[in-house]
Every structure is written in structure tokens, then in C-alpha cells.
Short mmCIF file of C-alpha atoms in Angstrom, two decimals:
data_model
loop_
_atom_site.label_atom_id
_atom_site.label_comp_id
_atom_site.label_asym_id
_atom_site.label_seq_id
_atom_site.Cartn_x
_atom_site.Cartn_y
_atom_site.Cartn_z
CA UNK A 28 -34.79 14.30 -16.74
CA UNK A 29 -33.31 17.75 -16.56
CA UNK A 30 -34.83 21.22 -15.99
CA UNK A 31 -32.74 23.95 -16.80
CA UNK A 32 -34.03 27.70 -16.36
CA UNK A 33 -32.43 30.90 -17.36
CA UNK A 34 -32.90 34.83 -16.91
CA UNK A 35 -30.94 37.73 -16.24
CA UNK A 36 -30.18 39.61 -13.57
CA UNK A 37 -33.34 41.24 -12.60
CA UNK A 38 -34.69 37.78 -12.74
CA UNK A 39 -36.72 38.68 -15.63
CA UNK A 40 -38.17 36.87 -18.71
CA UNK A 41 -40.04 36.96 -22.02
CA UNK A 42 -40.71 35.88 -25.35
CA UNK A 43 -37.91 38.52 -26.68
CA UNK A 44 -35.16 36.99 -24.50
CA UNK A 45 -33.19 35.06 -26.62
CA UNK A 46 -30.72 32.83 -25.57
CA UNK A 47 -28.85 29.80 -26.64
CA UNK A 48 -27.64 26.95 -24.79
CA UNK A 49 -25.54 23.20 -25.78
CA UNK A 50 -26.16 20.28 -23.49
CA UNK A 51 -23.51 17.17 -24.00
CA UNK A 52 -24.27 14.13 -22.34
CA UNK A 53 -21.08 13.53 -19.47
CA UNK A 54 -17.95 12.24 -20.84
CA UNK A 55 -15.25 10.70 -18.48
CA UNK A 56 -12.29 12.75 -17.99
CA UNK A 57 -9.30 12.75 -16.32
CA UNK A 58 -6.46 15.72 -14.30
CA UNK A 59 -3.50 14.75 -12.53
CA UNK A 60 -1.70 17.57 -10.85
CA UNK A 61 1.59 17.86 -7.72
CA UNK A 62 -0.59 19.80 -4.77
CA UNK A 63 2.08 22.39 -3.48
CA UNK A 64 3.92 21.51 0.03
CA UNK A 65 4.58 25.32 0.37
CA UNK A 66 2.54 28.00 -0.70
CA UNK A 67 3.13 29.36 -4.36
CA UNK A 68 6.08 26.61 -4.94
CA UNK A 69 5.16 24.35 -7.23
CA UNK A 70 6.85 20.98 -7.11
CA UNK A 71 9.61 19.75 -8.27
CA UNK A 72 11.36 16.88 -7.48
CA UNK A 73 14.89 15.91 -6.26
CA UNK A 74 16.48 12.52 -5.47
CA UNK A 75 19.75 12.41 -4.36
CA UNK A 76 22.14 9.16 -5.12
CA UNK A 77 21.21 6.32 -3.12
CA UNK A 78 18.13 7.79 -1.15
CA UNK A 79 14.38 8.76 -1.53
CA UNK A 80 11.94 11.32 -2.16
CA UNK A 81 8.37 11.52 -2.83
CA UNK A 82 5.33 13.80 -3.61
CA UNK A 83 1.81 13.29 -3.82
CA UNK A 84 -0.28 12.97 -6.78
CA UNK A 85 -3.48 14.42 -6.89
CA UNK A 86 -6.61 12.98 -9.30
CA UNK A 87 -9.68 14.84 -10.25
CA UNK A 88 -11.99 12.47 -11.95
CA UNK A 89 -15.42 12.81 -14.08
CA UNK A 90 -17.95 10.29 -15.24
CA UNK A 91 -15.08 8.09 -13.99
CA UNK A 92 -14.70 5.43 -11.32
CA UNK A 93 -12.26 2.85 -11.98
CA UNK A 94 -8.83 2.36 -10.17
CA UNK A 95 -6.01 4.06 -12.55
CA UNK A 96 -2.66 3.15 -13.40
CA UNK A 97 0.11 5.88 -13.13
CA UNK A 98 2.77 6.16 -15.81
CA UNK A 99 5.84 8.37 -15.79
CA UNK A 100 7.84 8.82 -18.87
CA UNK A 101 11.64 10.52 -19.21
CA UNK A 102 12.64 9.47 -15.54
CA UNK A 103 16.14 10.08 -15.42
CA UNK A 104 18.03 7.17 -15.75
CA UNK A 105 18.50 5.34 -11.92
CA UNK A 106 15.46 6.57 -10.76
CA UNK A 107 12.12 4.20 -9.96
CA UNK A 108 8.30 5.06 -8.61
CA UNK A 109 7.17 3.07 -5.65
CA UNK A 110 3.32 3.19 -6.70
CA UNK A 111 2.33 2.62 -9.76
CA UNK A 112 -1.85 2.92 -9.06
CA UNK A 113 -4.55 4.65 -7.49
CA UNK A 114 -7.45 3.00 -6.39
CA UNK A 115 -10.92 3.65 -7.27
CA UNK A 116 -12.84 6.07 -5.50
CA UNK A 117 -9.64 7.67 -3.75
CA UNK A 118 -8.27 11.25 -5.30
CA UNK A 119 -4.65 11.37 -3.83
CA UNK A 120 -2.12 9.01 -3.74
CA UNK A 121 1.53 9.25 -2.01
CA UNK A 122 4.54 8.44 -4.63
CA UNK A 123 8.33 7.42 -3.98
CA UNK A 124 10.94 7.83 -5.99
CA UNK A 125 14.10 6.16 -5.28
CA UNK A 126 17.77 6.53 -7.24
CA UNK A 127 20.35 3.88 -7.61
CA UNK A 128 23.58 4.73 -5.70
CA UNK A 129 25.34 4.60 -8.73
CA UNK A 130 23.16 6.80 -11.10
CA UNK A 131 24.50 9.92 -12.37
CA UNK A 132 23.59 13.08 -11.57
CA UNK A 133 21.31 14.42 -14.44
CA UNK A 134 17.83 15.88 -14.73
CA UNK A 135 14.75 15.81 -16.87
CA UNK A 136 11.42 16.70 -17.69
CA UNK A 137 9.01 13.73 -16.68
CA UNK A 138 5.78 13.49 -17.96
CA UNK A 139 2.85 11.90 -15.76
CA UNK A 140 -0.10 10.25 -17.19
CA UNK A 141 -2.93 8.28 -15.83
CA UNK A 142 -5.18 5.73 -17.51
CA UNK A 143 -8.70 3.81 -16.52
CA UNK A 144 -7.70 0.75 -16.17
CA UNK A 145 -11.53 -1.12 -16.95
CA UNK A 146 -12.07 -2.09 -20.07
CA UNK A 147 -15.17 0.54 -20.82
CA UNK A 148 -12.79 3.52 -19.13
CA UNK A 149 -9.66 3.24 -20.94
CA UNK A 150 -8.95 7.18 -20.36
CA UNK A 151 -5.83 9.26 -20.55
CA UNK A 152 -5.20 11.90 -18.14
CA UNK A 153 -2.20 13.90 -18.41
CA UNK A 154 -0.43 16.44 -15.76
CA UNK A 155 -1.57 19.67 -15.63
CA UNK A 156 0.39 21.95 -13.12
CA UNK A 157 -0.06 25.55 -12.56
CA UNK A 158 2.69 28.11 -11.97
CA UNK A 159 1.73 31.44 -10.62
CA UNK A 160 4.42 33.67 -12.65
CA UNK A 161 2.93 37.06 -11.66
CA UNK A 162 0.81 37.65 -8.67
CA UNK A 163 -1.57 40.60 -8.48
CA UNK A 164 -3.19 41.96 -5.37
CA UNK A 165 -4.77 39.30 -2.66
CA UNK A 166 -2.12 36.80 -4.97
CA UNK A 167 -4.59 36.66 -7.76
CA UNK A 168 -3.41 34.75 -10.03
CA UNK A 169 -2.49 37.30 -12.75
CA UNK A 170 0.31 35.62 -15.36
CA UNK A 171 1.27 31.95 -15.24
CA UNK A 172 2.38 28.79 -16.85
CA UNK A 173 0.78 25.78 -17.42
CA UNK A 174 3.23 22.86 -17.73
CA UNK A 175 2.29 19.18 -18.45
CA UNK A 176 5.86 17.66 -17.38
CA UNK A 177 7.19 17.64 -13.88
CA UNK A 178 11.40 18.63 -13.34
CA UNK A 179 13.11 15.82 -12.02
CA UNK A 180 16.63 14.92 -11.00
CA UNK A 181 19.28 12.77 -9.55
CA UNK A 182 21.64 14.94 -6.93
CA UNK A 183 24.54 14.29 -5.42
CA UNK A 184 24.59 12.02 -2.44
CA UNK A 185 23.94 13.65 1.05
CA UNK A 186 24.92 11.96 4.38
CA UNK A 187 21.37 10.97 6.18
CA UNK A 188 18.78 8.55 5.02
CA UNK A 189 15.25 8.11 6.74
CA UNK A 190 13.51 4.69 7.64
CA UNK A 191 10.05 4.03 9.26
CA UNK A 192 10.28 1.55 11.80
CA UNK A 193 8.32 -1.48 11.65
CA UNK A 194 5.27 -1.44 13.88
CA UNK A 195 2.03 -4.57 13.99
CA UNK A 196 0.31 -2.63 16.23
CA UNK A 197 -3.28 -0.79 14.61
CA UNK A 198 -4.59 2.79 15.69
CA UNK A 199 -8.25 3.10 16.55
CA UNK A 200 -10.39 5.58 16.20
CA UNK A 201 -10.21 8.46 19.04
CA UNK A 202 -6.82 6.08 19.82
CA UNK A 203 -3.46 7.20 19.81
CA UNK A 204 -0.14 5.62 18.32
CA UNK A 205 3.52 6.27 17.90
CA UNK A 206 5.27 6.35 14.66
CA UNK A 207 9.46 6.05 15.28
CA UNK A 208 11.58 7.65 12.33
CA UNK A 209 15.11 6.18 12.35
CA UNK A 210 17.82 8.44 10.87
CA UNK A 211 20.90 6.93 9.50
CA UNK A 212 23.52 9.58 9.56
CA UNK A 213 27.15 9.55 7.87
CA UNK A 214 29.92 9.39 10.67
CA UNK A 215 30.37 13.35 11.36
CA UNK A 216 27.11 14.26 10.24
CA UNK A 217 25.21 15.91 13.34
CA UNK A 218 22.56 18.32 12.41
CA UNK A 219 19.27 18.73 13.21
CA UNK A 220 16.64 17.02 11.03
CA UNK A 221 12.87 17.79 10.93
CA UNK A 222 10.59 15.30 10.11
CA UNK A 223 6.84 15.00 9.39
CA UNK A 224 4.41 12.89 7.50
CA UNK A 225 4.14 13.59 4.05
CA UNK A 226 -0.06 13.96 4.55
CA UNK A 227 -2.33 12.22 7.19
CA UNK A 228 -4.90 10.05 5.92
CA UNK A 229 -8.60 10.59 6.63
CA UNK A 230 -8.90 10.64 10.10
CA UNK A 231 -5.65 10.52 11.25
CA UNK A 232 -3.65 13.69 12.78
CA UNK A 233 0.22 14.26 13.68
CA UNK A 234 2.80 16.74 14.92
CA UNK A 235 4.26 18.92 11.78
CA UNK A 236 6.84 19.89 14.39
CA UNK A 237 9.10 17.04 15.42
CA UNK A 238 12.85 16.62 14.97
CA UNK A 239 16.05 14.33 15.53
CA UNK A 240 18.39 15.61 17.31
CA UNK A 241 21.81 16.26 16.34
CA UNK A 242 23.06 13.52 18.83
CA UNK A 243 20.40 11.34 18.09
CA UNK A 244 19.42 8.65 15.47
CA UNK A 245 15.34 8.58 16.30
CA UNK A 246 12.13 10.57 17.34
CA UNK A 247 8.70 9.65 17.74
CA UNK A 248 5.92 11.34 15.42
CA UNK A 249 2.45 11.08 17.68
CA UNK A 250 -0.17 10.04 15.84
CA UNK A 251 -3.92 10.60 16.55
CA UNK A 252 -7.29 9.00 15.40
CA UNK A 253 -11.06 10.89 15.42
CA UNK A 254 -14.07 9.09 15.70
CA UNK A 255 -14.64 9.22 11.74
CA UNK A 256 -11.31 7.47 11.31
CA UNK A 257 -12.20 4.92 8.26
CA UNK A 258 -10.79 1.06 8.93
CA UNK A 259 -8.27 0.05 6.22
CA UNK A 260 -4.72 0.05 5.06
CA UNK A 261 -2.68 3.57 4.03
CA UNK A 262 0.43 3.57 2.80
CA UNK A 263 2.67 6.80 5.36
CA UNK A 264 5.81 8.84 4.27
CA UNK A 265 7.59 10.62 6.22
CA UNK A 266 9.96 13.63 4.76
CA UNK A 267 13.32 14.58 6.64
CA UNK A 268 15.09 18.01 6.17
CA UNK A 269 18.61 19.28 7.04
CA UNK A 270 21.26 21.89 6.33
CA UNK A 271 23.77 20.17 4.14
CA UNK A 272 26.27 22.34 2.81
CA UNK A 273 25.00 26.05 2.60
CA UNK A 274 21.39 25.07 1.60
CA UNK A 275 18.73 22.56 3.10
CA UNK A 276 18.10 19.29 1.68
CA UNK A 277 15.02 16.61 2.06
CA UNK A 278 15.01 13.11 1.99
CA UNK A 279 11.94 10.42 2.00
CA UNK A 280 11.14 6.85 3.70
CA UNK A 281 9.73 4.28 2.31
CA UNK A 282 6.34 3.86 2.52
CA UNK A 283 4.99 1.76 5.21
CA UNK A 284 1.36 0.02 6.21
CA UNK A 285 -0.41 2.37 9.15
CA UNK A 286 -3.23 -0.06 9.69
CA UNK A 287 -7.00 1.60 11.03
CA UNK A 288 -9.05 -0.57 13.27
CA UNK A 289 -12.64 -0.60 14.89
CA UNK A 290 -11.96 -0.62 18.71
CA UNK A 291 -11.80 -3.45 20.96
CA UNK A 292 -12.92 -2.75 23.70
CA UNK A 293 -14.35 0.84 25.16
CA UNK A 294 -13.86 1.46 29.28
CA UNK A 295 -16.00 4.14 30.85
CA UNK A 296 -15.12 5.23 34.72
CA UNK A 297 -17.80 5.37 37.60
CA UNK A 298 -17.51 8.44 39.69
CA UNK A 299 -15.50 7.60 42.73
CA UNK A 300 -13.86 9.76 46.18
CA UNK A 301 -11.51 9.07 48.82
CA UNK A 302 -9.84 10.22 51.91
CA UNK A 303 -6.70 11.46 52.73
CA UNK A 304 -4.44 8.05 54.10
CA UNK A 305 -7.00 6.10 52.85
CA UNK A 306 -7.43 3.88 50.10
CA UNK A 307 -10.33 3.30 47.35
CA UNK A 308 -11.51 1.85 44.84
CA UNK A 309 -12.13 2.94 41.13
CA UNK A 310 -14.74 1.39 39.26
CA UNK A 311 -14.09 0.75 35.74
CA UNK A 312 -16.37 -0.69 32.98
CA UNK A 313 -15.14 -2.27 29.77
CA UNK A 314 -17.27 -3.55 26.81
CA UNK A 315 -15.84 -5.35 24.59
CA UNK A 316 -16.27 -4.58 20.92
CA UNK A 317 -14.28 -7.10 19.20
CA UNK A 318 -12.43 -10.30 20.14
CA UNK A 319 -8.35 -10.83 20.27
CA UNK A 320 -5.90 -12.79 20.82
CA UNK A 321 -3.48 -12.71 23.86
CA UNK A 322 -4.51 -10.35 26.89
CA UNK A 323 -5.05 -6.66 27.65
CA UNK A 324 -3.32 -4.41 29.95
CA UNK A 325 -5.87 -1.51 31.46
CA UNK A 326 -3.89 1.61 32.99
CA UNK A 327 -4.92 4.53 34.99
CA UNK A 328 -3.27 7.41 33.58
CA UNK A 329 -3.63 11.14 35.43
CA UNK A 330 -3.62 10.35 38.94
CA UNK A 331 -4.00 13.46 41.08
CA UNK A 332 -0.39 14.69 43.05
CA UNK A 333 0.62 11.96 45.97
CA UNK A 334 -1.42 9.55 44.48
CA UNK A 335 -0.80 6.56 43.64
CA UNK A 336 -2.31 2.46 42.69
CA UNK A 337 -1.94 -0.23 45.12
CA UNK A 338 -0.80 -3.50 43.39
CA UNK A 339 -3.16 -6.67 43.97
#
């Protein structure tokens, strides 16, 4: 049951206050849209010959619940989509596109759809992305475009590629891991490339700020975990950008597996002292939280100046 009440401004009412209203019972519908990476670009997409790029693909759903499949129509020719769904209950959903070595270079206009994929739910969304053509004062959003296709294209080759390496190891939450991007660069090639993560999933944090070196073929992206870090499986991407030529261009990994785990074991540290030439001891205590296989290695990190552990 629904109450719905109405007046104007002055909060008044009457008899003599007429008004009309249309209630429709919910119906499920469904938006896709490209969020921006920088402010007032919209997206468009570019995969050069033999490498990767990606975007992400954002859902808004109503009276709807059910994973969806993702469709893209007019690709040009070479070019394939790593993910093809978006599971229920989750609004955003990293894509990679990769091109044959051997496609040409040629563009198109690529339409994105997304259906329901239960039987009750069989819903078609279509894109619908926003271009700001005219900004007025505070960038209100004065003249623009609506466009239900995305511009894609196949560009020449360029002379780095980007891999993730491969790691088992899980973050926890208010834990820490490292996340090593290997760059493979074409003999000569010695610029500069940045790298970060395409987006962070819930919970999870990183550096927008890291690069390889020109000399070098690898850097480390920290990662970070808060307390409200969800346990599962979320597909990373990390995007790599250089000077090639006169202009910048930006590449893609793959996606790979950053696993979230509950913790293991938590360690909290008695207050201890000790005197100068002397030694001490540091009481630790661990409770365990989960069982594993193997052993565990416990380290005492930030040890004060001329300080250091006495092995057993």
C-alpha cells in the first residue's frame, strides 16, 4: 500500500486544488553507458594491431535482478570482447577488447546492448552515452548529444604491450599486496610508461601514479584492502600509456583473478621496553581465524634506529 500526498509550496490544501496524477505499476528497465576516464571526454575506444584495450561498462537497472548478457554489434573486423556478462546484483563490469595482428586498420560505430538473461526478464537495454557539446557556467550541461553507438577502431601497431603477472597469493582485508605489470617493449623502444588499474574493486585501493621506467620492463602497483573489503573473485586491468610518435598512446592487459580473503590469522603486540645494550623480549599474540596449509612467517617491521632481532 502506497500513500501519496501533494500541495504546493506554502504547504497548503483544499477542496479547490486540483491536481492530477498517473501511477504505473514498476516495469523492468535497462541503461548501459562508458563512465568517462577523464572529465568531459567521453569514451571512445582504440585497439591497436596485435594488443589490448578496455573500458568499463556501466549498468543501471530497475525492477531488474538477473545477471545480463552483453552484446556488441559492428565490431570492426579483428577485434573480440573478453566479457561477455555481468552478474546479477553488480552495476559495472571491466571489458577487453583485443585485435588480431593481422586486422586492418578501420573503424566503426559499435552498438552495445544488454539483455536479462532469466526467462521472466528477457529485457533489452541499449547504450545511452552523453556528450556535453556546449558547456555553460559551473559546466552545466547546456547543448549535447546523445549517441547509442560507441566509436571503435583498429590502429596501427605500437611497440609495447602490457601483461599482469601471475600471482596465487589472496589480499585480506586491512592487508596489503603487490600487483607486478610486465612491459614488453620493441627493441629501441625506451619511454616512460604509466600504468594504473583500470578501477579498484570494492574495497580495494592502489597508486594512480606508478610507472616503468624507460630502462625497465616492470613496476609494482601497491595494492591495499579496508576492513569492508568483500571476499570473492574480480577480474583487474591495468592501462599503460606512452608517447609514441608525436601523440600518447594506451594499451590494456588482460584481465586477471585478484582473489579477496577473510584473514587468517590477526597478531596484536603487548607493550614492551628495554635498555640500552640490552636485549628483550616482544610479546606477540596471534589468533587464528582460519586454517592453511604449509607454515607462516611472522615479521617485525619498524624497528626503532640501532635496533635490531636476535635470531633463535
Amino acid at each position: 500500500e502506497y500513500l501519496l500526498e501533494v500541495s504546493d509550496h506554502l504547504l497548503r490544501g483544499g477542496d479547490d486544488f486540483i491536481y492530477r496524477m498517473e501511477v504505473t505499476p514498476p516495469r523492468p528497465a535497462l541503461t548501459l553507458s562508458l563512465p568517462e576516464r577523464v572529465r568531459y571526454k567521453p569514451i571512445t575506444i582504440s585497439v591497436p594491431q596485435g594488443n589490448r584495450m578496455a573500458v568499463m561498462v556501466n549498468v543501471r537497472r530497475e525492477a531488474l535482478s538477473s545477471e545480463l548478457s552483453l552484446l556488441f554489434d559492428g565490431m570492426p573486423a579483428g577485434i573480440a570482447a573478453s566479457t561477455t556478462t555481468i552478474p546479477a546484483g553488480q552495476s559495472s563490469v571491466p571489458v577487453v577488447f583485443a585485435s588480431a595482428a593481422d586486422a586492418q586498420v578501420a573503424g566503426s560505430l559499435v552498438a552495445l546492448r544488454g539483455e536479462g538473461t532469466k526467462a521472466d526478464e528477457r529485457i533489452t537495454g541499449i547504450l545511452q552515452q552523453r556528450t556535453m557539446l556546449v558547456r555553460g557556467q559551473n559546466n552545466r550541461d547546456v547543448w549535447g548529444h546523445d549517441a547509442q553507438r560507441v566509436a571503435m577502431a583498429v590502429t596501427e601497431s605500437v611497440p609495447f604491450s602490457l601483461t599482469i603477472e601471475p600471482s596465487k597469493a589472496p589480499i585480506v582485508p586491512n592487508g596489503s599486496k603487490k600487483l607486478t605489470v610486465i612491459a614488453d617493449r620493441a627493441e629501441g623502444f625506451d619511454e616512460p610508461i604509466a600504468i594504473a588499474l583500470l578501477y579498484n574493486p570494492p574495497g580495494i585501493g592502489s597508486s594512480a601514479a606508478m610507472k616503468i621506467a624507460g630502462d625497465k620492463d616492470r613496476a609494482v602497483i601497491p595494492l591495499t584492502a579496508n576492513g569492508k573489503a568483500k571476499p570473492g573473485t574480480w577480474p583487474l586491468v591495468v592501462i599503460g600509456k606512452a608517447k609514441v610518435g608525436d601523440g600518447n598512446v594506451e594499451v590494456a592487459t588482460e584481465q586477471a583473478k585478484l582473489q579477496i580473503d577473510d584473514v587468517y590469522v590477526t597478531a596484536a603486540m603487548e607493550k614492551s621496553a628495554g635498555e640500552l645494550g640490552a636485549e628483550t623480549v616482544v610479546s606477540v599474540r596471534l589468533d587464528q581465524k582460519r586454517s592453511f596449509d604449509g607454515t607462516g612467517t611472522l615479521k617485525l617491521l619498524g624497528l626503532p634506529a640501532k635496533t635490531s632481532l636476535v635470531d633463535d
